[in-house]
PDB file of C-alpha atoms in Angstrom:
ATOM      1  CA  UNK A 106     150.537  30.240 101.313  1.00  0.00           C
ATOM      2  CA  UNK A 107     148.754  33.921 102.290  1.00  0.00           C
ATOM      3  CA  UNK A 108     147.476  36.016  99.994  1.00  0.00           C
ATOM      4  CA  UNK A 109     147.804  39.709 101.832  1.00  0.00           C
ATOM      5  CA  UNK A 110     145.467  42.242  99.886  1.00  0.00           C
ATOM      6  CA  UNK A 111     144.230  45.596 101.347  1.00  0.00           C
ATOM      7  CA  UNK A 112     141.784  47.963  99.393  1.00  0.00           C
ATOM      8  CA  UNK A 113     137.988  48.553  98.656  1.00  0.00           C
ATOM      9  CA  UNK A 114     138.236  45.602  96.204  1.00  0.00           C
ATOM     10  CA  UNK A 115     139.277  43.047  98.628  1.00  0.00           C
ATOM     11  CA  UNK A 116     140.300  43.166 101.906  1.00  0.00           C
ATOM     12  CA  UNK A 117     141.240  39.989 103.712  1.00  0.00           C
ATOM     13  CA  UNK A 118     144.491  38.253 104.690  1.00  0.00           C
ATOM     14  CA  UNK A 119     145.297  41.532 105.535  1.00  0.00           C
ATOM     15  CA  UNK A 120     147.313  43.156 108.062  1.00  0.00           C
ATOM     16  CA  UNK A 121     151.079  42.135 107.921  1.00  0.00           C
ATOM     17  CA  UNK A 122     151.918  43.428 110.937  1.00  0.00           C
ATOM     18  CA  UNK A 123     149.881  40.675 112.371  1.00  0.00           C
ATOM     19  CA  UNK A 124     152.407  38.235 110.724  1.00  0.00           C
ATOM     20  CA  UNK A 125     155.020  38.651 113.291  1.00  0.00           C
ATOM     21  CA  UNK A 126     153.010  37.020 116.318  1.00  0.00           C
ATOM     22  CA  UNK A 127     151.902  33.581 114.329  1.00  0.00           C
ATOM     23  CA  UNK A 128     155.372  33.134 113.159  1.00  0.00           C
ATOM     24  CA  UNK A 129     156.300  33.534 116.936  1.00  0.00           C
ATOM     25  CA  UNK A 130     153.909  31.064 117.934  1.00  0.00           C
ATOM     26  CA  UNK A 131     154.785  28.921 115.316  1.00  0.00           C
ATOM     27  CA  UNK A 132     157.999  28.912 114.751  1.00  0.00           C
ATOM     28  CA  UNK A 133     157.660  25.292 112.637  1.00  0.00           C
ATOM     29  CA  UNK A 134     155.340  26.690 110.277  1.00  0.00           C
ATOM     30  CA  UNK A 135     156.978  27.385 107.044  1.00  0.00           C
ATOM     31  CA  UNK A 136     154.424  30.449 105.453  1.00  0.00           C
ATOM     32  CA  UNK A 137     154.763  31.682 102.243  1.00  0.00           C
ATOM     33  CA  UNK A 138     153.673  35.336 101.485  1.00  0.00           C
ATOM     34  CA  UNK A 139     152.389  37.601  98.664  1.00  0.00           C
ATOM     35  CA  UNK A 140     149.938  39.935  97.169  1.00  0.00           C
ATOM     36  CA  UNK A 141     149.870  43.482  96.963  1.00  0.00           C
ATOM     37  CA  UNK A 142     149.261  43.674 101.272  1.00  0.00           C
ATOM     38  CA  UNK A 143     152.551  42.430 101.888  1.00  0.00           C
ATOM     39  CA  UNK A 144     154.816  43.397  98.575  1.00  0.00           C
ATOM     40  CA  UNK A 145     153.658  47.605  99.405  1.00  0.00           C
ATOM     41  CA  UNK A 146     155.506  46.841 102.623  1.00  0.00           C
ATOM     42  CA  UNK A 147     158.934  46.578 100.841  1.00  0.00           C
ATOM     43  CA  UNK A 148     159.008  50.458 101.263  1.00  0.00           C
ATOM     44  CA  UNK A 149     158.760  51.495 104.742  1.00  0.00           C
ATOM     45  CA  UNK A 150     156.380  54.225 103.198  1.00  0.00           C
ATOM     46  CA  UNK A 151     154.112  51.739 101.573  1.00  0.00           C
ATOM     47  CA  UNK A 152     151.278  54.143 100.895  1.00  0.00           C
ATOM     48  CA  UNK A 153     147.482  53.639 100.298  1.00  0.00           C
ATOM     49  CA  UNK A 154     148.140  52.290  96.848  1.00  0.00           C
ATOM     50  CA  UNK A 155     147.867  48.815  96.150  1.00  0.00           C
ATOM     51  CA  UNK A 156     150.886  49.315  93.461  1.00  0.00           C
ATOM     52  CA  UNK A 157     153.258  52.072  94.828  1.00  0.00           C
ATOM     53  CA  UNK A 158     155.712  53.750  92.347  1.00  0.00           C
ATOM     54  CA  UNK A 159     159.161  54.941  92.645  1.00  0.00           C
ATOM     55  CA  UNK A 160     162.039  53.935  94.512  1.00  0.00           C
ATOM     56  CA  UNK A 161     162.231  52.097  97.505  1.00  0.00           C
ATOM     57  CA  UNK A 162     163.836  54.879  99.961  1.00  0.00           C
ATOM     58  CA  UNK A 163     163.986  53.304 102.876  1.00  0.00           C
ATOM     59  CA  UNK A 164     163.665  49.335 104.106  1.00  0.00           C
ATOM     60  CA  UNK A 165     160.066  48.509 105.027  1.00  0.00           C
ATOM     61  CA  UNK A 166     158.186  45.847 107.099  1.00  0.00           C
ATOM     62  CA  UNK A 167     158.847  42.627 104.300  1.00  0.00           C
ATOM     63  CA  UNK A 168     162.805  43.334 105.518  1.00  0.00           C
ATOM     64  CA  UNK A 169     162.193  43.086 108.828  1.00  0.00           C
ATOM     65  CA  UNK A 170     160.225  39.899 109.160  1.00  0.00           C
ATOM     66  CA  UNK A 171     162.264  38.104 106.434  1.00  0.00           C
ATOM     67  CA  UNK A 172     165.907  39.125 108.688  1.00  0.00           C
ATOM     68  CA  UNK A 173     164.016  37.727 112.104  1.00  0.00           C
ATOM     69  CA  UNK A 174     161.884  34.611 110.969  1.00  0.00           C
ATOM     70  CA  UNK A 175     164.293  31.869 109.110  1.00  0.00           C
ATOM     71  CA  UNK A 176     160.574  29.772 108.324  1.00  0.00           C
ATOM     72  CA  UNK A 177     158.982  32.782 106.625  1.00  0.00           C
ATOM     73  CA  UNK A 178     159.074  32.670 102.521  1.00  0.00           C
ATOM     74  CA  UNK A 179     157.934  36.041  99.966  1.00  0.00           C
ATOM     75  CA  UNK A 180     156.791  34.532  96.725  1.00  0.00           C
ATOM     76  CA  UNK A 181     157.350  37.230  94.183  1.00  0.00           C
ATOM     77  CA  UNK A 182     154.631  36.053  91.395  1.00  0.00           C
ATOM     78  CA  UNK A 183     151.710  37.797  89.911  1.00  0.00           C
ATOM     79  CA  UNK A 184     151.691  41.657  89.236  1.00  0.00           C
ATOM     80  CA  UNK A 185     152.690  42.426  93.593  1.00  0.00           C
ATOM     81  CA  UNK A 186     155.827  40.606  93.227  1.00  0.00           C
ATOM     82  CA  UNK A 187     156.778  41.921  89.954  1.00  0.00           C
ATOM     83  CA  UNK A 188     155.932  45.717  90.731  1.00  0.00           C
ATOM     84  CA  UNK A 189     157.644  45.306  94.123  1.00  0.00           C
ATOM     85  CA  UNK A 190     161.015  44.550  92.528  1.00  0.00           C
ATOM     86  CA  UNK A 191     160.865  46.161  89.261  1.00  0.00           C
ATOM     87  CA  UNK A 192     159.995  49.929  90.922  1.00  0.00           C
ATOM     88  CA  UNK A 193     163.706  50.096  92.285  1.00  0.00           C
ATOM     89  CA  UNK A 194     166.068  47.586  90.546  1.00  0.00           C
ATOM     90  CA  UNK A 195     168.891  48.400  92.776  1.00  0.00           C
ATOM     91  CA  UNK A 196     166.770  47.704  95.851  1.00  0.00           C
ATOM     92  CA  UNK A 197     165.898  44.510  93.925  1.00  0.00           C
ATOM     93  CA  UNK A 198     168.758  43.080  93.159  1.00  0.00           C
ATOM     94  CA  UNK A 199     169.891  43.766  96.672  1.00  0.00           C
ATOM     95  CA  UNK A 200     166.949  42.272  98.265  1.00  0.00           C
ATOM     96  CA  UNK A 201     167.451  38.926  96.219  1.00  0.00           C
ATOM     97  CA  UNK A 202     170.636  38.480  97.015  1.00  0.00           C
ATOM     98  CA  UNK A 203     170.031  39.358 101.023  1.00  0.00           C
ATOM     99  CA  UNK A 204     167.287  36.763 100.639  1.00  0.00           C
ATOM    100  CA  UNK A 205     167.974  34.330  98.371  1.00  0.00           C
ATOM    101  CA  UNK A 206     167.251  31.637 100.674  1.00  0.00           C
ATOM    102  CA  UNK A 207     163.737  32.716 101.428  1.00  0.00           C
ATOM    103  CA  UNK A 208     162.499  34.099  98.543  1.00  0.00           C
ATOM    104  CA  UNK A 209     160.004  32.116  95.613  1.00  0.00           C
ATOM    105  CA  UNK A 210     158.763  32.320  92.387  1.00  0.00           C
ATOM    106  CA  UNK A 211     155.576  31.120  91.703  1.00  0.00           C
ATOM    107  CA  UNK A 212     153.347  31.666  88.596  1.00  0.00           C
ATOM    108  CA  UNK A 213     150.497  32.216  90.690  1.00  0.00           C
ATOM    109  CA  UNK A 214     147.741  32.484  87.630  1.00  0.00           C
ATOM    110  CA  UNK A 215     147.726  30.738  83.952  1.00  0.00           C
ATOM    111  CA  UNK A 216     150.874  31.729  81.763  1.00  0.00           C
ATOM    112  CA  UNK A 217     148.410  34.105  79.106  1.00  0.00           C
ATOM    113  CA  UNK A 218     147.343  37.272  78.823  1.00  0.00           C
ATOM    114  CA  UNK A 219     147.416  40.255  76.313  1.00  0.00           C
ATOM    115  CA  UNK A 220     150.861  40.529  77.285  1.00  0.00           C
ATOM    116  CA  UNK A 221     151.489  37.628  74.841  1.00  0.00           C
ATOM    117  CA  UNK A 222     152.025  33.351  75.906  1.00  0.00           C
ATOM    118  CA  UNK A 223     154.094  33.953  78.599  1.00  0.00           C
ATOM    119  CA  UNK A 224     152.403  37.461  80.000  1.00  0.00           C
ATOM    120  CA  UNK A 225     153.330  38.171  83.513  1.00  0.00           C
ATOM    121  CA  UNK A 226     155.218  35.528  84.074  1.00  0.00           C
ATOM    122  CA  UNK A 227     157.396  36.475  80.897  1.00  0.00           C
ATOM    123  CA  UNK A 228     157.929  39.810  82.457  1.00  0.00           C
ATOM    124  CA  UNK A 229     159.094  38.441  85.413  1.00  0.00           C
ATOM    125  CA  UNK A 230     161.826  36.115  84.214  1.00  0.00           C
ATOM    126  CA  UNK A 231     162.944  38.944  81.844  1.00  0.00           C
ATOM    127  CA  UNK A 232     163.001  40.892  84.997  1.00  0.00           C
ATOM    128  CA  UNK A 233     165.603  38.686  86.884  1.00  0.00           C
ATOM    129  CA  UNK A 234     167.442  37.785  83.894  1.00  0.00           C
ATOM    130  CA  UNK A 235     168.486  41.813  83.450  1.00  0.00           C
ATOM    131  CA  UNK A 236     168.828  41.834  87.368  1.00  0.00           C
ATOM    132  CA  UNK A 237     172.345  39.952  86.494  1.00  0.00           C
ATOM    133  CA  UNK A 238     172.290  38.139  89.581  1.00  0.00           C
ATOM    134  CA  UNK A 239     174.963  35.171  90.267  1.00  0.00           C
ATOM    135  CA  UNK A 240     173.001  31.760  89.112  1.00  0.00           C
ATOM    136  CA  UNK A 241     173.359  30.642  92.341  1.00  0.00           C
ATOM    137  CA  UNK A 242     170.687  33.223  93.100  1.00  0.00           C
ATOM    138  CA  UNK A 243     168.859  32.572  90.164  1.00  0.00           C
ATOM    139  CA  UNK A 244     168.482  29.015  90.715  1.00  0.00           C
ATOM    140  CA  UNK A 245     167.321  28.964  94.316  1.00  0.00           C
ATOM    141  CA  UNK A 246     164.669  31.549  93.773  1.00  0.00           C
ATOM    142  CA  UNK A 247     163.480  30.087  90.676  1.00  0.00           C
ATOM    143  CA  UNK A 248     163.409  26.172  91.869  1.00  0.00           C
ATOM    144  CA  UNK A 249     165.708  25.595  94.715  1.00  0.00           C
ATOM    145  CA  UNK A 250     164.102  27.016  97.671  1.00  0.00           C
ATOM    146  CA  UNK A 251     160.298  25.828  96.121  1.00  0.00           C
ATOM    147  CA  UNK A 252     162.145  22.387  96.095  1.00  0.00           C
ATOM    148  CA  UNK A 253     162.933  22.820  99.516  1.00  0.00           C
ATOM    149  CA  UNK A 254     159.673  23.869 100.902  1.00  0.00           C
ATOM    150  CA  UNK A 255     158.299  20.996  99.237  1.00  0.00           C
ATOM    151  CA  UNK A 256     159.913  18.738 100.551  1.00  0.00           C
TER     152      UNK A 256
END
């Protein structure tokens, strides 16, 4: 699991387009993905922000490395995965279903905040239930492919 995060805050696990060569070299290494560094690369604009708004125009850098390396996972938990789908629905749906088989939900932090018991977390299964994806989808990002990584 990487943690990608970019900004005066934080800054390491960062540069995604460094991702490409270790999966080349190691193309048995199954690595799992997040955080705002590699979720603002959904839009090939991904901007300075570690949250970009609006819709995702055009196909950015997360597309590109999850069509070319089969052992390469995105983990959509935490506030990067859930901004990074629910800023352009369309795009999200579409994205799940291209990568159903390499995408993972996670709950990355404790399920509470002032968002109420389930906080995030809530948010994000809200999220996919209104995304009205086939439950084959559903299932696989939500347990199947974690299952699979596992074991």
């Amino acid at each position: 699991m990487v943690h990608i995060e970019e900004g005066p805050l934080f800054n390491y696990c960062y540069g995604v387009e460094k991702l490409e060569e270790v999966l080349k070299q190691a193309p048995d290494l199954k690595l799992v993905v997040h955080g705002p560094g590699w979720w603002r690369h959904i839009s090939a604009e991904p901007g300075g922000e570690a949250y970009p708004k609006g819709l995702v125009k055009e196909e950015g850098l997360v597309h590109k490395l999850l069509r070319r390396f089969d052992n390469l996972y995105a983990d959509i938990s935490a506030t990067s995965g859930l901004n990074a789908l629910s800023r352009d629905r369309e795009h999200a749906r579409r994205f799940l279903e291209e990568f159903q088989d390499n995408v993972v939900y996670g709950t990355d932090f404790p399920c509470l905040s002032e968002e109420g018991q389930f906080g995030t977390d809530g948010s994000h299964l809200r999220l996919i239930k209104n995304l009205r994806l086939p439950s084959r989808v559903v299932r696989k990002v939500l347990r199947e492919n974690a299952e699979k990584l596992l074991s």
